[in-house]
Coordinates of C-alpha atoms in Angstrom, one line a residue:
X90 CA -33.4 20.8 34.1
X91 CA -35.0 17.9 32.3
X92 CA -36.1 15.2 34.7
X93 CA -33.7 12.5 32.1
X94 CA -30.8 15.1 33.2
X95 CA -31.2 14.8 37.4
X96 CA -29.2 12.7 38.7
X97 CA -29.7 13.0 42.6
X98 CA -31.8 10.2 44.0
X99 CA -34.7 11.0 45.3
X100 CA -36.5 9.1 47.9
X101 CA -39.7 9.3 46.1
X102 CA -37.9 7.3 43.8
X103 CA -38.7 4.1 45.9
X104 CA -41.0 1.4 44.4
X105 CA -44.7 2.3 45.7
X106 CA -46.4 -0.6 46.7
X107 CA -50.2 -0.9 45.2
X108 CA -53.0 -1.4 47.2
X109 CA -53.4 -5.5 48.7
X110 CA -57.3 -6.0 48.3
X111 CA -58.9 -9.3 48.2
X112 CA -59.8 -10.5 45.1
X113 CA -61.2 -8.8 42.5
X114 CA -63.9 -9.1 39.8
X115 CA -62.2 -8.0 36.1
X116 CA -62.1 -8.5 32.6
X117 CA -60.0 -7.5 29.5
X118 CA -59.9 -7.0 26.0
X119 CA -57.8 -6.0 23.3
X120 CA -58.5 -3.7 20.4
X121 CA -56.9 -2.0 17.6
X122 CA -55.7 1.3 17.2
X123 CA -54.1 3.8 15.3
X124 CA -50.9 2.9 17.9
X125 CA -51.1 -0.3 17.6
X126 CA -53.0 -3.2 19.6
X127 CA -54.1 -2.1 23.4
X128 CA -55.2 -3.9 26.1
X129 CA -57.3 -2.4 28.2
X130 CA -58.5 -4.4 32.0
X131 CA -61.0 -3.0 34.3
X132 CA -62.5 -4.4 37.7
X133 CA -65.7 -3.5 39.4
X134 CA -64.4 0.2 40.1
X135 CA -63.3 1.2 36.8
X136 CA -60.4 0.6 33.9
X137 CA -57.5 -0.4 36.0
X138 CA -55.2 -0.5 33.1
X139 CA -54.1 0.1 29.6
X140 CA -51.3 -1.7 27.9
X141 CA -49.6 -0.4 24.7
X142 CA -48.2 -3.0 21.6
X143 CA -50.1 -5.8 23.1
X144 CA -49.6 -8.0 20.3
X145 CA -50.5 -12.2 21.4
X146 CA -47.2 -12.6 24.0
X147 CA -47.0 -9.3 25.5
X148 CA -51.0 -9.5 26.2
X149 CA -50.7 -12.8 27.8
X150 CA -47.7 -11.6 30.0
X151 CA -49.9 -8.6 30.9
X152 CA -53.1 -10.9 31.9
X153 CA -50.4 -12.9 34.0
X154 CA -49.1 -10.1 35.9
X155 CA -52.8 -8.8 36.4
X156 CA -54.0 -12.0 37.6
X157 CA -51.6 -12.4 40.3
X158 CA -52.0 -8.4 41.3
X159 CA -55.6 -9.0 41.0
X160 CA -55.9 -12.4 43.0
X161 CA -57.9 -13.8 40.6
X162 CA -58.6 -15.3 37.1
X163 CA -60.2 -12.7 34.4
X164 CA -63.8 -13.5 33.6
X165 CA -65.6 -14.3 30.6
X166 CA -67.6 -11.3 29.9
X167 CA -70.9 -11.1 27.6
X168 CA -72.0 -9.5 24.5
X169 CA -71.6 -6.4 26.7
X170 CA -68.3 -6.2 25.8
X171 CA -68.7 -6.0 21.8
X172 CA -66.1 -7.9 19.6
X173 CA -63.3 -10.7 20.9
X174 CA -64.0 -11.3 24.5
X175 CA -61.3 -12.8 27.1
X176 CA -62.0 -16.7 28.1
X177 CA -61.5 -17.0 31.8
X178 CA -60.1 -20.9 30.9
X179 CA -57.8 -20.0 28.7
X180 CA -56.7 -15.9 29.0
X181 CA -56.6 -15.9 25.4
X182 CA -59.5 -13.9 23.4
X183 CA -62.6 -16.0 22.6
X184 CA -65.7 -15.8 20.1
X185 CA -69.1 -16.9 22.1
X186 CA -70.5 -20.4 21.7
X187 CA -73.6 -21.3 20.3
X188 CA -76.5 -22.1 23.0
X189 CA -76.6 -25.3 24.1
X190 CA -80.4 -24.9 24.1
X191 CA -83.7 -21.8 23.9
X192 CA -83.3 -22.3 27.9
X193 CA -79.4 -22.0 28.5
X194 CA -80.0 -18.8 26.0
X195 CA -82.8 -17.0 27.7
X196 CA -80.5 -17.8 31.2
X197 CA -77.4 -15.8 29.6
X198 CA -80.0 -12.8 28.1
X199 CA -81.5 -12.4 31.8
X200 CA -78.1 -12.7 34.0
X201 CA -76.8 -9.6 35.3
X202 CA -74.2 -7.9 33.5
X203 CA -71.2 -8.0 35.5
X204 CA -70.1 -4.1 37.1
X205 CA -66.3 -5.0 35.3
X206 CA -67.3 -5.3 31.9
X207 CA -69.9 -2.7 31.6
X208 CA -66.6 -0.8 32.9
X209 CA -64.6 -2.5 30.2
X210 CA -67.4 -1.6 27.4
X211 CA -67.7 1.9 28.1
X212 CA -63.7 2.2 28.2
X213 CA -63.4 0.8 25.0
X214 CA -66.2 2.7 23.5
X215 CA -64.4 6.2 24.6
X216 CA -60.8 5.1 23.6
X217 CA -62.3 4.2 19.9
X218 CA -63.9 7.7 20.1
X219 CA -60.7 9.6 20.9
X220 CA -59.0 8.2 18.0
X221 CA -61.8 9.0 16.1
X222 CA -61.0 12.6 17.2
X223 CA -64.7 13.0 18.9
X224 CA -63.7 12.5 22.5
X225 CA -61.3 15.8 24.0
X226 CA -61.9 14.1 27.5
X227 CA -62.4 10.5 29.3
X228 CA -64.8 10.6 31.4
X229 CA -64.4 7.2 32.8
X230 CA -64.6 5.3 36.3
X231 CA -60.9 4.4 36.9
X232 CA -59.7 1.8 39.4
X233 CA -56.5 3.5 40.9
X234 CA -55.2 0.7 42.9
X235 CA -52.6 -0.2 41.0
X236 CA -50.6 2.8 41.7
X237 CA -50.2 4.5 44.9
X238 CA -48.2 7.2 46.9
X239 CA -46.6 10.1 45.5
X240 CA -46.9 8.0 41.8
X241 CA -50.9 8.2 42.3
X242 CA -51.0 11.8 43.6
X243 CA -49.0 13.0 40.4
X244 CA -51.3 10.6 37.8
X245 CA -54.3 12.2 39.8
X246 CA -52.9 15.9 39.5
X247 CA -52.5 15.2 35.3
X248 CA -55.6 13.5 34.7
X249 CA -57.8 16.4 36.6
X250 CA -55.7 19.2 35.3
X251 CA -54.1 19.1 32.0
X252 CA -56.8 18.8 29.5
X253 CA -56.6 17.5 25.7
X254 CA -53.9 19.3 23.6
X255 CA -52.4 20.9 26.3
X256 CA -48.5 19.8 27.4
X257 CA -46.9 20.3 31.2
X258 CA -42.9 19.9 31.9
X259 CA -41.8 17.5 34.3
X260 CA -40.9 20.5 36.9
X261 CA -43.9 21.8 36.1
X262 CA -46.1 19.2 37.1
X263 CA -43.1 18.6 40.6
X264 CA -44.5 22.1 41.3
X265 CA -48.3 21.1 41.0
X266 CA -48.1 18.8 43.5
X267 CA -46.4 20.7 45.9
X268 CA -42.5 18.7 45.3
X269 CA -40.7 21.2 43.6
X270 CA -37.4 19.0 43.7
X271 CA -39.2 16.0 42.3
X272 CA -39.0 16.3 38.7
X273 CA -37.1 13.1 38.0
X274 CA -39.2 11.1 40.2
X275 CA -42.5 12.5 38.1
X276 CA -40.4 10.9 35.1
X277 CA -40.5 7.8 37.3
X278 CA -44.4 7.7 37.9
X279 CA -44.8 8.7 34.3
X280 CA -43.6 5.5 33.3
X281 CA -45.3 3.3 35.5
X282 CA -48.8 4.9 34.8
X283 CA -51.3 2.0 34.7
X284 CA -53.5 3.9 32.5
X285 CA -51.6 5.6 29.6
X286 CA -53.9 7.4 26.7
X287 CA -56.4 7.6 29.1
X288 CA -54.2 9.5 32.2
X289 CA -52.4 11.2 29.4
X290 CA -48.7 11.0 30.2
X291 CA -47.6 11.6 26.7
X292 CA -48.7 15.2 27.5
X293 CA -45.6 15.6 30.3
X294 CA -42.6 16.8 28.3
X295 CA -39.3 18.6 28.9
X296 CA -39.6 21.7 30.3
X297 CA -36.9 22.7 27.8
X298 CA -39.1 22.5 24.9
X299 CA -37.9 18.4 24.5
X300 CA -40.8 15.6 24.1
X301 CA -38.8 13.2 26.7
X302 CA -39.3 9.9 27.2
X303 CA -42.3 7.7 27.1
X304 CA -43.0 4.0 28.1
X305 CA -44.9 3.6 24.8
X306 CA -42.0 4.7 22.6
X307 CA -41.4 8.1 21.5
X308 CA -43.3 7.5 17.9
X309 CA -46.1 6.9 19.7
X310 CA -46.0 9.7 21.6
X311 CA -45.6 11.8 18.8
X312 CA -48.3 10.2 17.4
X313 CA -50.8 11.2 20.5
X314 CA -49.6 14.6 20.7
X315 CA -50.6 15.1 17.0
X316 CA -53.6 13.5 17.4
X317 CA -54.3 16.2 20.0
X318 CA -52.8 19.1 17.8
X319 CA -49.7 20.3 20.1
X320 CA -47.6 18.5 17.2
X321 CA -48.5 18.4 13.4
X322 CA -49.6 15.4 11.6
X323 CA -46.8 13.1 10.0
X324 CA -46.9 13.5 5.7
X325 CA -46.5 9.7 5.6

């Protein structure tokens, strides 16, 4: 049965509460891709989350939401985040100014580059390389806080254990993780993954043989899975 289909409640059902934490060092970017515009955030641990179609409005709403989650204001990161960076002032992306002065410039070469946006860099660097088609696996530092409970455990079992162009059902992945009546509630934690593209829930499907839902819209999970090969390539 297709996790859309159950329609017993189950407890695991229940919104999981992330991880409180004090605040938190992060930064953000957005960058184009063959899906659209994604913005990607990471803190000091690793990328803490991806967000699909995240056109001017929806990439402010998702800075607001990760400011408050976060407890604090993004930061302005360097060069060491290449392109558009995010301005802590304003949360919108900005280009960097022109040195005030030779001094002010050697201080900005010489200061530390902060732990969240070498994070950030490197993310962005291996997402632009999967849709290149030269990465088959992330293997990125991820910040898992903003998931928890049975949600995390299920994220943590597809991320380790279903590999590029490979697919798993809904009861399939239930049974993984030890819950073998808990295939709705992996369509639950499936759609609040913090980190889609990278833990790849466009590969959990129907265990009928259906592509089921996806948070992104189904055309862009088609157009994962046939980046991956389990699904052919669109003629136009």
């Amino acid at each position: 049965m297709s996790a859309e289909r159950q329609t017993q409640r189950d407890p695991r059902q229940r919104p999981e509460q992330p991880e409180r934490r004090d605040a938190r060092a992060w930064a953000w970017a957005v960058r184009a891709t063959p899906i659209g515009p994604l913005l990607l955030a990471a803190t000091d641990e690793g990328l803490a989350q991806v967000v699909f179609h995240a056109e001017e409005k929806t990439a402010a709403e998702a800075v607001a939401r990760l400011t408050r989650r976060l407890g604090a204001e993004p930061m302005a990161v360097s060069s060491a985040v290449p392109g558009s960076v995010p301005s802590a002032d304003s949360g919108t992306a900005a280009t960097a100014e022109s040195a005030d002065s030779t001094d002010s410039a050697d201080s900005a070469d010489s200061a530390p580059v902060p732990r969240c946006a070498e994070h950030l860099a490197e993310a962005i660097r291996q997402v632009e390389s999967y849709f290149a088609g030269d990465t088959k696996a992330f293997t990125l530092s991820l910040d898992w806080s903003l998931t928890a409970g049975f949600n995390r455990r299920v994220l943590r079992e597809l991320a380790a254990r279903v590999p590029f162009g490979t697919v798993v059902g809904y009861q399939d992945l239930a049974d993984r993780v030890g819950e073998p009546g808990a295939a709705r509630a992996v369509g639950v934690a499936m759609g609040s993954n913090p980190l889609p593209v990278v833990v790849a829930c466009h590969r959990v499907v129907e265990s009928g043989g259906g592509i089921g839902g996806f948070g992104g819209g189904l055309e862009t999970k088609r157009t994962l899975l046939a980046l991956e090969g389990v699904l052919p390539q669109p003629l136009f």
